[in-house]
Structures are given as structure tokens and as C-alpha cells.
Short mmCIF file of C-alpha atoms in Angstrom, two decimals:
data_model
loop_
_atom_site.label_atom_id
_atom_site.label_comp_id
_atom_site.label_asym_id
_atom_site.label_seq_id
_atom_site.Cartn_x
_atom_site.Cartn_y
_atom_site.Cartn_z
CA ALA A 187 14.81 -12.96 -6.12
CA ILE A 188 18.01 -12.82 -8.23
CA VAL A 189 20.22 -13.26 -5.16
CA SER A 190 18.05 -16.11 -3.89
CA GLY A 191 18.07 -17.77 -7.31
CA TRP A 192 21.88 -17.60 -7.45
CA PHE A 193 22.13 -19.56 -4.21
CA ARG A 194 19.72 -22.09 -5.70
CA VAL A 195 21.89 -22.47 -8.80
CA LEU A 196 24.89 -23.10 -6.57
CA ASP A 197 22.78 -25.62 -4.64
CA ARG A 198 23.46 -23.86 -1.35
CA PRO A 199 21.04 -22.75 1.36
CA ILE A 200 20.44 -19.03 1.65
CA PRO A 201 22.57 -17.86 4.60
CA LEU A 202 19.88 -15.60 5.99
CA HIS A 203 16.65 -16.23 7.88
CA PHE A 204 14.32 -13.24 7.59
CA ASP A 205 12.62 -12.63 10.92
CA PHE A 206 8.92 -11.92 10.52
CA ASP A 207 9.01 -9.39 13.38
CA LEU A 208 11.04 -7.14 11.10
CA TYR A 209 7.98 -6.74 8.88
CA MET A 210 6.03 -5.36 11.83
CA VAL A 211 8.77 -2.75 12.26
CA CYS A 212 9.17 -1.80 8.59
CA LEU A 213 5.49 -1.41 7.69
CA PRO A 214 4.64 1.17 10.42
CA VAL A 215 7.78 3.16 9.53
CA PHE A 216 6.79 3.20 5.86
CA ILE A 217 3.18 4.24 6.59
CA TYR A 218 4.19 6.81 9.23
CA GLN A 219 6.38 8.64 6.73
CA GLN A 220 3.46 8.80 4.30
CA GLY A 221 1.31 10.44 6.95
CA LEU A 222 4.09 12.75 8.12
CA GLY A 223 4.80 13.84 4.54
CA THR A 224 1.16 14.69 3.84
CA LYS A 225 0.22 18.35 3.54
CA ALA A 226 -3.16 18.34 5.21
CA HIS A 227 -4.50 21.47 3.47
CA HIS A 228 -3.88 19.95 0.03
CA LEU A 229 -5.45 16.69 1.17
CA LEU A 230 -8.50 18.47 2.63
CA THR A 231 -9.02 20.34 -0.64
CA ASN A 232 -9.57 17.03 -2.45
CA MET A 233 -10.97 15.15 0.57
CA ALA A 234 -14.25 14.06 -1.05
CA SER A 235 -12.52 12.60 -4.09
CA VAL A 236 -9.73 11.03 -2.02
CA LEU A 237 -12.14 9.30 0.38
CA THR A 238 -14.38 8.14 -2.46
CA LEU A 239 -11.49 6.63 -4.41
CA GLY A 240 -9.47 5.49 -1.40
CA VAL A 241 -12.17 3.87 0.75
CA LEU A 242 -15.07 3.01 -1.55
CA GLY A 243 -12.75 2.15 -4.44
CA THR A 244 -10.72 -0.18 -2.23
CA VAL A 245 -13.82 -1.98 -0.97
CA ILE A 246 -15.26 -2.45 -4.47
CA SER A 247 -11.91 -3.61 -5.87
CA SER A 248 -11.51 -6.08 -2.98
CA VAL A 249 -14.99 -7.51 -3.59
CA VAL A 250 -14.37 -7.95 -7.33
CA ILE A 251 -10.99 -9.63 -6.84
CA ALA A 252 -12.32 -11.82 -4.03
CA PHE A 253 -15.36 -12.99 -6.01
CA VAL A 254 -13.52 -13.75 -9.26
CA GLY A 255 -10.47 -15.10 -7.42
CA TYR A 256 -12.61 -17.46 -5.33
CA ASN A 257 -14.15 -19.06 -8.41
CA PHE A 258 -10.83 -19.22 -10.26
CA LEU A 259 -8.89 -20.76 -7.36
CA LYS A 260 -11.73 -23.22 -6.80
CA TRP A 261 -11.51 -24.21 -10.48
CA ILE A 262 -7.74 -24.84 -10.50
CA ASP A 263 -7.92 -26.50 -7.04
CA ILE A 264 -5.14 -25.36 -4.68
CA GLY A 265 -6.17 -27.84 -1.99
CA LEU A 266 -8.45 -25.79 0.29
CA SER A 267 -11.86 -26.43 1.75
CA THR A 268 -14.72 -24.14 0.69
CA GLY A 269 -14.73 -22.11 3.91
CA GLU A 270 -10.94 -21.69 4.00
CA LEU A 271 -10.86 -20.82 0.29
CA PHE A 272 -13.44 -18.09 0.93
CA LYS A 273 -11.29 -16.54 3.65
CA GLN A 274 -8.11 -16.77 1.54
CA SER A 275 -9.90 -15.22 -1.46
CA VAL A 276 -11.22 -12.29 0.59
CA ALA A 277 -7.72 -11.71 1.99
CA LEU A 278 -6.25 -11.90 -1.51
CA GLY A 279 -8.74 -9.30 -2.72
CA VAL A 280 -7.77 -6.92 0.08
CA ILE A 281 -4.04 -7.47 -0.40
CA LEU A 282 -4.13 -6.89 -4.16
CA SER A 283 -6.19 -3.71 -3.74
CA SER A 284 -3.41 -1.83 -1.90
CA THR A 285 -1.49 0.56 -4.15
CA ASP A 286 2.12 1.76 -4.13
CA SER A 287 2.19 5.55 -3.72
CA VAL A 288 5.98 5.80 -4.13
CA ALA A 289 6.07 4.02 -7.50
CA ALA A 290 2.92 5.78 -8.72
CA LEU A 291 4.17 9.28 -7.89
CA THR A 292 7.61 8.53 -9.30
CA ALA A 293 6.01 7.46 -12.59
CA ILE A 294 3.90 10.63 -12.66
CA GLU A 295 6.86 12.93 -12.05
CA SER A 296 9.12 11.14 -14.55
CA GLY A 297 6.41 11.19 -17.20
CA ASN A 298 5.47 14.83 -16.97
CA SER A 299 8.00 17.63 -16.66
CA ALA A 300 5.28 20.01 -15.54
CA HIS A 301 4.50 17.85 -12.57
CA SER A 302 8.19 17.53 -11.80
CA GLN A 303 8.36 21.29 -11.42
CA HIS A 304 5.00 21.93 -9.81
CA GLY A 305 4.05 18.47 -8.52
CA GLN A 306 3.51 19.67 -4.97
CA HIS A 307 0.59 21.85 -6.16
CA SER A 308 -0.86 19.51 -8.77
CA GLN A 309 -4.40 18.24 -8.27
CA MET A 310 -3.52 14.94 -9.93
CA PHE A 311 -0.44 14.57 -7.72
CA TYR A 312 -2.46 14.92 -4.53
CA LEU A 313 -5.35 12.83 -5.79
CA VAL A 314 -2.98 9.94 -6.51
CA PHE A 315 -1.03 10.47 -3.29
CA GLY A 316 -4.15 10.87 -1.15
CA GLU A 317 -5.89 7.89 -2.70
CA SER A 318 -2.79 5.73 -2.25
CA ILE A 319 -2.29 6.42 1.44
CA VAL A 320 -6.02 6.16 2.29
CA ASN A 321 -6.16 3.01 0.15
CA ASP A 322 -3.25 1.40 2.01
CA ALA A 323 -4.66 2.28 5.42
CA THR A 324 -8.10 0.94 4.45
CA ALA A 325 -6.61 -2.29 3.08
CA ILE A 326 -4.62 -2.84 6.28
CA CYS A 327 -7.73 -2.37 8.44
CA LEU A 328 -9.72 -4.71 6.18
CA LEU A 329 -7.03 -7.39 6.31
CA ARG A 330 -6.93 -7.24 10.09
CA SER A 331 -10.68 -7.87 10.11
CA VAL A 332 -10.32 -10.71 7.59
CA HIS A 333 -7.76 -12.35 9.87
CA GLN A 334 -10.47 -12.74 12.49
CA LEU A 335 -12.98 -14.34 10.09
CA ALA A 336 -14.18 -17.83 10.95
CA VAL A 337 -16.05 -19.61 8.14
CA THR A 338 -16.79 -23.17 9.20
CA GLN A 339 -19.22 -24.14 6.45
CA GLY A 340 -19.49 -23.45 2.75
CA ASP A 341 -23.19 -22.46 2.59
CA ALA A 342 -24.57 -19.04 1.72
CA ILE A 343 -25.72 -18.35 5.30
CA SER A 344 -22.21 -18.83 6.68
CA PHE A 345 -20.78 -16.57 3.99
CA GLY A 346 -23.41 -13.90 4.73
CA ILE A 347 -22.76 -13.98 8.48
CA ALA A 348 -19.01 -13.81 7.84
CA LEU A 349 -19.43 -10.75 5.59
CA ILE A 350 -21.59 -8.98 8.17
CA ASP A 351 -19.00 -9.69 10.88
CA LEU A 352 -16.27 -8.45 8.54
CA SER A 353 -18.14 -5.20 7.81
CA LEU A 354 -18.85 -4.44 11.48
CA SER A 355 -15.30 -5.31 12.53
CA PHE A 356 -13.88 -3.10 9.77
CA ILE A 357 -16.03 -0.10 10.72
CA TRP A 358 -15.11 -0.41 14.41
CA THR A 359 -11.39 -0.94 13.74
CA LEU A 360 -11.23 1.96 11.28
CA SER A 361 -13.08 4.50 13.44
CA ALA A 362 -11.37 3.57 16.72
CA SER A 363 -7.89 3.53 15.14
CA VAL A 364 -8.49 6.97 13.61
CA ALA A 365 -9.60 8.29 17.01
CA VAL A 366 -6.47 6.95 18.73
CA GLY A 367 -4.15 8.39 16.09
CA PHE A 368 -5.91 11.75 16.10
CA GLY A 369 -5.78 11.97 19.89
CA VAL A 370 -2.08 11.14 20.15
CA GLY A 371 -1.35 13.57 17.29
CA LEU A 372 -3.05 16.41 19.17
CA LEU A 373 -1.21 15.38 22.34
CA SER A 374 2.12 15.66 20.50
CA ALA A 375 1.23 19.18 19.34
CA TYR A 376 0.37 20.23 22.90
CA LEU A 377 3.52 18.71 24.42
CA MET A 378 5.73 20.21 21.74
CA ARG A 379 4.34 23.69 22.36
CA ARG A 380 4.32 23.22 26.14
CA PHE A 381 7.91 22.04 26.57
CA PHE A 382 9.70 23.50 23.53
CA GLY A 383 7.66 26.63 22.79
CA GLY A 384 10.36 29.04 23.90
CA CYS A 385 13.46 26.84 24.12
CA HIS A 386 14.12 24.73 21.05
CA CYS A 387 16.31 21.64 21.06
CA THR A 388 16.54 19.83 17.71
CA GLU A 389 17.34 16.32 18.90
CA ARG A 390 14.75 16.33 21.69
CA GLU A 391 12.02 17.76 19.48
CA THR A 392 12.69 15.09 16.86
CA ALA A 393 12.77 12.36 19.50
CA LEU A 394 9.44 13.53 20.98
CA LEU A 395 7.82 13.62 17.53
CA PHE A 396 8.85 10.05 16.63
CA SER A 397 8.23 8.69 20.14
CA LEU A 398 4.62 9.85 20.14
CA GLY A 399 4.13 8.42 16.66
CA LEU A 400 5.35 5.08 18.03
CA LEU A 401 3.03 5.53 21.03
CA SER A 402 -0.01 5.76 18.75
CA PHE A 403 0.97 2.50 17.04
CA THR A 404 1.66 0.66 20.30
CA LEU A 405 -1.50 1.93 22.00
CA ALA A 406 -3.73 0.90 19.08
CA GLU A 407 -2.15 -2.56 18.90
CA GLN A 408 -2.62 -3.09 22.63
CA LEU A 409 -6.29 -2.17 22.25
CA GLY A 410 -6.73 -4.71 19.47
CA LEU A 411 -7.03 -2.03 16.77
CA SER A 412 -4.97 -1.21 13.67
CA GLY A 413 -1.67 0.27 14.78
CA VAL A 414 -0.73 1.11 11.20
CA MET A 415 -3.91 3.15 10.63
CA SER A 416 -3.39 4.91 13.96
CA ILE A 417 0.23 5.85 13.23
CA PHE A 418 -0.77 7.13 9.79
CA ILE A 419 -3.46 9.44 11.20
CA CYS A 420 -1.05 10.53 13.93
CA GLY A 421 1.51 11.44 11.24
CA VAL A 422 -1.06 13.51 9.32
CA VAL A 423 -2.07 15.42 12.48
CA GLN A 424 1.58 15.97 13.42
CA SER A 425 2.37 17.36 9.96
CA HIS A 426 -0.54 19.81 10.27
CA TYR A 427 -0.18 20.90 13.92
CA THR A 428 2.99 19.68 15.63
CA TYR A 429 5.35 20.87 12.87
CA TYR A 430 4.40 24.49 13.48
CA SER A 431 5.58 24.23 17.10
CA MET A 432 9.00 22.87 16.12
CA SER A 433 12.16 24.78 15.29
CA ALA A 434 13.26 25.03 11.65
CA SER A 435 16.20 22.70 12.23
CA ALA A 436 13.99 20.09 13.92
CA ARG A 437 11.57 20.18 10.98
CA VAL A 438 14.37 19.52 8.50
CA VAL A 439 15.95 16.76 10.59
CA SER A 440 12.64 14.96 11.24
CA LEU A 441 11.60 15.22 7.58
CA TYR A 442 14.78 13.71 6.16
CA ALA A 443 15.15 11.16 8.96
CA SER A 444 11.65 9.82 8.28
CA ARG A 445 12.33 9.70 4.53
CA VAL A 446 15.56 7.76 4.98
CA ALA A 447 13.90 5.33 7.39
CA SER A 448 11.01 4.85 4.93
CA VAL A 449 13.32 4.08 2.02
CA VAL A 450 15.29 1.58 4.10
CA ALA A 451 12.04 -0.04 5.30
CA GLU A 452 10.78 -0.40 1.73
CA ILE A 453 14.03 -2.02 0.59
CA VAL A 454 13.92 -4.45 3.51
CA LEU A 455 10.32 -5.36 2.66
CA PHE A 456 11.21 -6.18 -0.94
CA LEU A 457 14.34 -8.16 -0.10
CA GLY A 458 12.68 -9.90 2.81
CA THR A 459 9.78 -11.10 0.71
CA SER A 460 12.07 -12.61 -1.92
CA LEU A 461 14.18 -14.34 0.73
CA SER A 462 11.04 -15.62 2.44
CA LEU A 463 9.76 -17.11 -0.81
CA PHE A 464 13.00 -18.73 -1.93
CA GLY A 465 14.58 -19.44 1.45
CA ASP A 466 15.45 -22.81 2.88
CA TRP A 467 12.02 -23.72 4.28
CA ASP A 468 11.58 -27.11 5.87
CA THR A 469 8.59 -28.56 4.08
CA ILE A 470 8.48 -27.00 0.61
CA ASP A 471 10.27 -28.19 -2.48
CA TYR A 472 10.32 -25.25 -4.87
CA THR A 473 11.54 -27.34 -7.77
CA LYS A 474 8.24 -29.22 -8.08
CA GLY A 475 6.95 -28.46 -11.54
CA ARG A 476 3.32 -28.82 -10.54
CA MET A 477 3.41 -26.02 -7.98
CA MET A 478 5.49 -23.70 -10.18
CA LYS A 479 3.07 -24.31 -13.03
CA LYS A 480 0.21 -23.11 -10.83
CA VAL A 481 2.18 -20.02 -9.87
CA ALA A 482 2.77 -19.33 -13.58
CA ILE A 483 -1.00 -19.56 -14.16
CA VAL A 484 -2.27 -17.75 -11.05
CA GLY A 485 0.22 -14.85 -11.21
CA PRO A 486 -0.66 -13.51 -14.70
CA PHE A 487 -4.36 -14.11 -14.07
CA LEU A 488 -4.26 -12.06 -10.85
CA PHE A 489 -2.39 -9.25 -12.62
CA VAL A 490 -5.12 -8.98 -15.26
CA LEU A 491 -7.75 -9.24 -12.53
CA VAL A 492 -6.16 -6.37 -10.58
CA VAL A 493 -6.33 -4.08 -13.63
CA VAL A 494 -9.93 -5.08 -14.40
CA ALA A 495 -10.99 -4.64 -10.76
CA ARG A 496 -9.29 -1.26 -10.66
CA PHE A 497 -11.20 -0.18 -13.77
CA VAL A 498 -14.55 -1.42 -12.41
CA ALA A 499 -13.94 0.22 -9.01
CA VAL A 500 -12.67 3.69 -9.92
CA TRP A 501 -13.48 4.51 -13.53
CA PRO A 502 -17.19 5.21 -12.90
CA MET A 503 -16.17 7.38 -9.92
CA LEU A 504 -13.62 9.33 -11.96
CA THR A 505 -16.29 9.95 -14.59
CA ALA A 506 -18.95 10.92 -12.04
CA LEU A 507 -16.59 13.27 -10.16
CA LYS A 508 -15.46 14.81 -13.50
CA ILE A 509 -11.81 14.49 -12.55
CA ARG A 510 -9.25 15.50 -15.15
CA ASP A 511 -6.41 13.12 -16.04
CA GLY A 512 -8.61 10.16 -15.09
CA THR A 513 -6.59 7.77 -17.27
CA ALA A 514 -3.34 8.67 -15.50
CA ILE A 515 -4.97 8.27 -12.09
CA PHE A 516 -6.37 4.89 -13.12
CA LEU A 517 -2.98 3.66 -14.37
CA ALA A 518 -1.02 5.06 -11.41
CA GLY A 519 -3.39 3.44 -8.92
CA SER A 520 -2.88 0.05 -10.58
CA VAL A 521 0.75 -0.15 -9.40
CA ARG A 522 1.37 -2.56 -6.51
CA GLY A 523 4.43 -2.44 -4.27
CA ALA A 524 5.90 -2.72 -0.79
CA VAL A 525 2.63 -2.61 1.16
CA THR A 526 1.16 -5.38 -1.00
CA LEU A 527 4.21 -7.56 -0.39
CA ALA A 528 4.17 -6.88 3.34
CA LEU A 529 0.47 -7.74 3.66
CA ALA A 530 0.94 -10.93 1.62
CA VAL A 531 3.77 -12.12 3.85
CA TYR A 532 1.85 -11.07 6.97
CA PHE A 533 -1.26 -13.06 6.03
CA PHE A 534 0.04 -16.04 4.03
CA LEU A 535 3.45 -16.65 5.61
CA GLY A 536 3.53 -15.01 9.02
CA GLU A 537 5.87 -16.65 11.51
CA LYS A 538 5.36 -20.12 10.07
CA ARG A 539 8.25 -22.40 9.28
CA HIS A 540 6.09 -25.25 7.99
CA LEU A 541 4.27 -23.82 5.01
CA LYS A 542 1.46 -25.27 2.96
CA HIS A 543 1.57 -25.29 -0.81
CA HIS A 544 -1.35 -22.90 -1.26
CA GLU A 545 0.34 -20.28 0.93
CA ILE A 546 3.46 -20.31 -1.22
CA ILE A 547 1.40 -20.28 -4.43
CA LEU A 548 -0.61 -17.23 -3.37
CA CYS A 549 2.37 -15.31 -1.97
CA ALA A 550 4.58 -16.07 -4.99
CA SER A 551 1.74 -15.09 -7.34
CA THR A 552 1.34 -11.81 -5.44
CA THR A 553 5.05 -11.14 -5.95
CA LEU A 554 4.64 -11.66 -9.70
CA VAL A 555 1.73 -9.19 -9.67
CA VAL A 556 3.90 -6.60 -7.91
CA ILE A 557 6.74 -7.01 -10.42
CA ALA A 558 4.42 -6.93 -13.45
CA SER A 559 2.41 -3.93 -12.22
CA THR A 560 5.48 -1.93 -11.22
CA ILE A 561 7.11 -2.43 -14.61
CA GLY A 562 4.00 -2.54 -16.81
CA MET A 563 1.64 0.01 -15.26
CA GLY A 564 4.47 2.27 -14.09
CA THR A 565 5.83 2.42 -17.65
CA ALA A 566 2.32 2.95 -19.03
CA VAL A 567 1.55 5.97 -16.84
CA ALA A 568 4.96 7.53 -17.55
CA TYR A 569 4.50 7.03 -21.30
CA PHE A 570 0.93 8.37 -21.21
CA LEU A 571 1.90 11.56 -19.39
CA ALA A 572 5.02 12.11 -21.51
CA ARG A 573 2.96 11.76 -24.69
CA LYS A 574 0.30 14.09 -23.32
CA GLN A 575 2.99 16.64 -22.45
CA ARG A 576 4.46 16.46 -25.97
CA LEU A 577 1.02 16.98 -27.53
CA SER A 578 0.38 19.91 -25.19
CA ASP A 579 3.73 21.50 -26.09
CA ALA A 580 3.02 20.98 -29.79
CA ASP A 581 -0.37 22.71 -29.45
CA GLU A 582 1.23 25.63 -27.63
CA ASP A 583 3.88 25.99 -30.34
CA LYS A 584 1.19 25.84 -33.03
CA ASN A 585 -0.91 28.50 -31.32
CA GLY A 586 2.17 30.65 -30.87
CA MET A 587 3.01 30.43 -34.56
CA GLU A 588 -0.57 31.33 -35.51
CA ASN A 589 -0.47 34.37 -33.21
CA VAL A 590 2.83 35.48 -34.78
CA GLN A 591 1.42 35.12 -38.30
CA GLU A 592 -1.74 37.05 -37.38
CA GLY A 593 0.41 39.77 -35.84
#
């Protein structure tokens, strides 16, 4: 945004057109690394809590944001018909319900020295990580289903039929995509053991691992399913089965190669979104005060709505499941990041060169939510955990002094 703004100050067009196809490359890479970096046994230990928070929490949060957002956007009037506004509001609810696992886990580790040392075995660490990746995968499947919605009228019957179609499409897409990813993941484990069981070759093992991950994405997309969900499940299965058939050097190379690719993909997603918003589009004048005023109103409202929806969706579950550190999990899950930006650009901008005002308003407002949540909620969770750690250390010192005095 800063780079784009500088070109605007100089009254020069931005010398870069961000190709939308690059998003469809970056997002699978980012999600695949999350699946590949998952330790399945830790995830299975907290599976009930992860699925409850990641799937049910995402659905509830999406419904709350969609309902409140629909009425708010209808009130301020962004120039949409009732049926189209319904579809845009549902999509907005799904997009703003996807969390940022990288930012959340970074905040947790920076805020608590204990988790920095033992984070890989921390229940809170894996609850946040597991919820984040399941949340992102669920949101992506939901958004794909929303894309196929067709609401022609604004009556309650049309809305009801659309919601039923959305639910059925989501269930089918989710289950079929998981099946494809699981099957390809098992296939990769078999092929790795069959061809490299006794003769290891680092570069070929790594190439086979990544190629089959790409196969799961391509196959799911060709079948009309969610390629991102499929590649995520494939990564989880590969981390649990295929890794044990690889040589030590191939494990190290594949791990760091996927991490580097994920970091690069995330950077590209952030930069690409800013350039897409402030680029030299044909039909939009960004200097119009009326549109910028709406962005300034919608952005902060959506940020508050995200936090409220997060509280409504997960706090009762955290209480019912009797999970410790519920406040930290609530705050960490309120951070929005690269996946949110990618989904916003995918749905609102896409490959269009002639944009409508409401598409820019919603995408720019989503960017403001990402910035505010990353800074605000990320700082909040780090401060909360640091303060909790200081209080815990103080209690330990006090108990130690009392034991010394009694002795």
C-alpha cells in the first residue's frame, strides 16, 4: 500500500500489473505447507476441539457476519440489488471468518517464553494451529460453494432455497475433496516406499513428494471440487505416512523448501492485494471522496464485527470444552491475514479489469480489517500471554521464598 501510494503521490501509474493467476499458485502453496508441517499425532490428540472450533466455529462466525453485514450494507447502500447483496454478504462472512495461523502462532510464541521453548508440545499451540488450518480449509470450501449461488429474488423462499443449496454443496465439496487428498496422500506413501525404500535419492524423493501434492490439487480442481482442501489433506497424510519412507536428507530439504515457498507465497499475496487495490484500473477513480468515505465506515465496522462474531462463535465452545487459555485462543483466532486477502481478491476482484464500486469498497475494507486485526489482536494476544507469564513467574518466586522461609 505504501509503494502504491507513493506512485499515486507522484501521479504516475504503477508499473506492474498483478496477474490473478498468480493467486491460484500462491494460495495452494501456502495451504500445502500448513498441511505438510502438521504433526498428525498432536492434531489427533485435540481432534474433537479442533473440528468443533475450526468447522462449527467458522460456520457460526460466517452466519453472524453475513447477517449483520447484510443489514449494514443495505443501510449504507453500496448499489446492489437484494439478491446480489445477499450473495456478497454471505461471501464476506466466509472471507472474514478465515484466520491467519502464521500471525497467530507468532504472537503466541513472542508473548510467552514458555511456548517459545516448548511450543511444539503445547496444547494451546496445537489448538490454535489446528483450528486455523481447519478454519481456512473450511472457509475456502464454503466460498467455492457461495460462488455457485444464484439468488434471483429477494424473498424469504429464495433465500431459504439458496441456503439449502449452499449447505448441500458445501458438504459434498468438503467430503469429496478430503477423499481425493487422502487417497493421493496414501498413494504418495506407497510410491515412496516402493521406489525409494532401499535406494534413497534426495532430489527425486522431494520432487515426488511435491508432484503428488500438486496432483491432488489438480485432480480436485478438474473434478469441480476444492483443490486447496485436497492439497491440505494430502499434505497432512504425507507428513504422517510419506515422511517415514523418505531419507533424512530428503525430509530436511522438503521441509525447508516448503517453508521458503510458503513465505514467498504469503509475501506475494500481501503485495499483490495492495497493488490490485491501488493499481491503474480502467474504470475506478480512487480519489472520489464518496467511495473512500464508505471504505472508512465499512472497514472499522467490519473489524468490530469480526471480533464480536468470533466471540459469539467460539467463546461458548471454549467454555463448554473447558479449554485452558481460552482468552488467548479467542484473541489469536481473531487475527486475519494472507488467506483472507487471497479469498477477497478471488471473489471480489478475480480477473476483472472493469471493476464496480462495491467490489472495491468490500475488498479495500477487508484489507483494513486484515491490517487492524494483525496489529491490534496480534499485539493483544502477545501482551496477554506476556503478562500471564510474568504473573506466573512472580507466583513461583513467591512460593519459593515461602518454602525457603519455612525451611
